[in-house]
C-alpha cells in the first residue's frame, strides 16, 4: 500500500546518489520505503548509469509517489551528484543513502526523535554494522562522534584525532538548513571528513545507542574500485586533469577554510586553529612523505 502524501513538504528527504548500482539499488530503496517513519520523500539522482539502474528507478517511482527520479546525462562525479540531492530536497531534515547500503526500519524515526527534542543537535546518526555482499554482518563499530559539547572548538578538537578511515556519520540525518550552509561534499578525496568537521562547528552531533545502519563492503565499492589518490580524485570529479592531489596538505587548507567561514566567535576560531596546529604536528610524517612522493613521481602522475 502506498502511504498517503500530504500537500505540505515531507519532514525528511532521503537522497540516493547512484551510478551503475543495479546490483544493490533495489534493496537500498526497499529499506528506505520500509521505514516506520513514513513522512519522507526519496530522491534518486542517477549519474548517467549505463546498466539497469534507470529501469529500477522508474519502477519504484511508478509504484510509490514518495519516490522521485532524476538523471544526469553523463557522469558528473560523486561530489556533484551528492550535492544535487541537497539542492532538490524539500524536507527540513536530510539523509544521504548510498545505493548499496541498508537501513533498519527504525533508523530515520530514531534520528528524527533526537533532532526534534534537541534543538542544538544538527546531525544524528547510528553506529554502523558492516555487511558483506550477501548481507551477512561482519562487524559493528561506534564511530565515537557523540559531540554534545557546548563549545564548537571542543567538538572540533575531539573530532580531529578520530578523522581517519570510514566517515560513517556522513550518512546520518542532518538539519537541511544547516547542511546547506556548508560546502557539502567537495570535489576532492575525503571531503566527507571535512564536511563532518564543518558540522561540528555549527552544532552538536548525537550518536544513537543501537546500530541501525548497515554499510556494505564489496569489490565494486568506491574505496576499492578507486585505490589510488588520483583515481579517488577523479571519482569525486571526472573533469579533474591535474596530478595526484597532496591530500593531507589539502585537508589543512580545507580545515582552515571551514574555521574561517564558521558562524563562531573569533576566540572560538583561535581555539580551533590551535587544535589544528596540534593535529598538524601529529601528521607531520604523512605531510612530509606526501610532499616527497609528489616531487618524485610528478612526471609519471602527469600522464
Short mmCIF file of C-alpha atoms in Angstrom, two decimals, residues 16-20 43-50 53-54 57 69-85 87-88 187 238:
data_model
loop_
_atom_site.label_atom_id
_atom_site.label_comp_id
_atom_site.label_asym_id
_atom_site.label_seq_id
_atom_site.Cartn_x
_atom_site.Cartn_y
_atom_site.Cartn_z
CA UNK A 16 20.19 8.39 -3.09
CA UNK A 17 23.16 9.12 -5.38
CA UNK A 18 23.85 6.24 -7.76
CA UNK A 19 25.98 5.27 -10.72
CA UNK A 20 25.65 1.77 -12.20
CA UNK A 43 15.06 11.39 -4.46
CA UNK A 44 17.30 9.20 -6.60
CA UNK A 45 19.95 11.03 -8.62
CA UNK A 46 21.36 8.81 -11.37
CA UNK A 47 24.80 9.90 -12.55
CA UNK A 48 24.32 8.75 -16.15
CA UNK A 49 24.24 5.00 -15.41
CA UNK A 50 24.75 2.61 -18.32
CA UNK A 53 19.74 1.39 -12.82
CA UNK A 54 17.27 3.59 -14.71
CA UNK A 57 14.38 3.73 -10.52
CA UNK A 69 13.91 10.00 -10.08
CA UNK A 70 16.28 12.48 -11.72
CA UNK A 71 19.09 11.68 -14.11
CA UNK A 72 22.28 13.37 -15.27
CA UNK A 73 23.02 12.82 -18.95
CA UNK A 74 26.62 11.95 -18.09
CA UNK A 75 28.68 11.07 -15.03
CA UNK A 76 29.28 14.39 -13.28
CA UNK A 77 31.22 12.86 -10.40
CA UNK A 78 30.25 11.92 -6.86
CA UNK A 79 30.52 15.46 -5.46
CA UNK A 80 28.06 16.92 -7.98
CA UNK A 81 25.62 14.05 -7.55
CA UNK A 82 25.63 14.14 -3.75
CA UNK A 83 25.22 17.91 -3.63
CA UNK A 84 22.48 17.99 -6.23
CA UNK A 85 20.31 15.96 -3.88
CA UNK A 87 19.54 21.25 -3.61
CA UNK A 88 16.47 19.21 -4.57
CA UNK A 187 35.46 17.77 -5.34
CA UNK A 238 35.80 13.22 -13.51
#
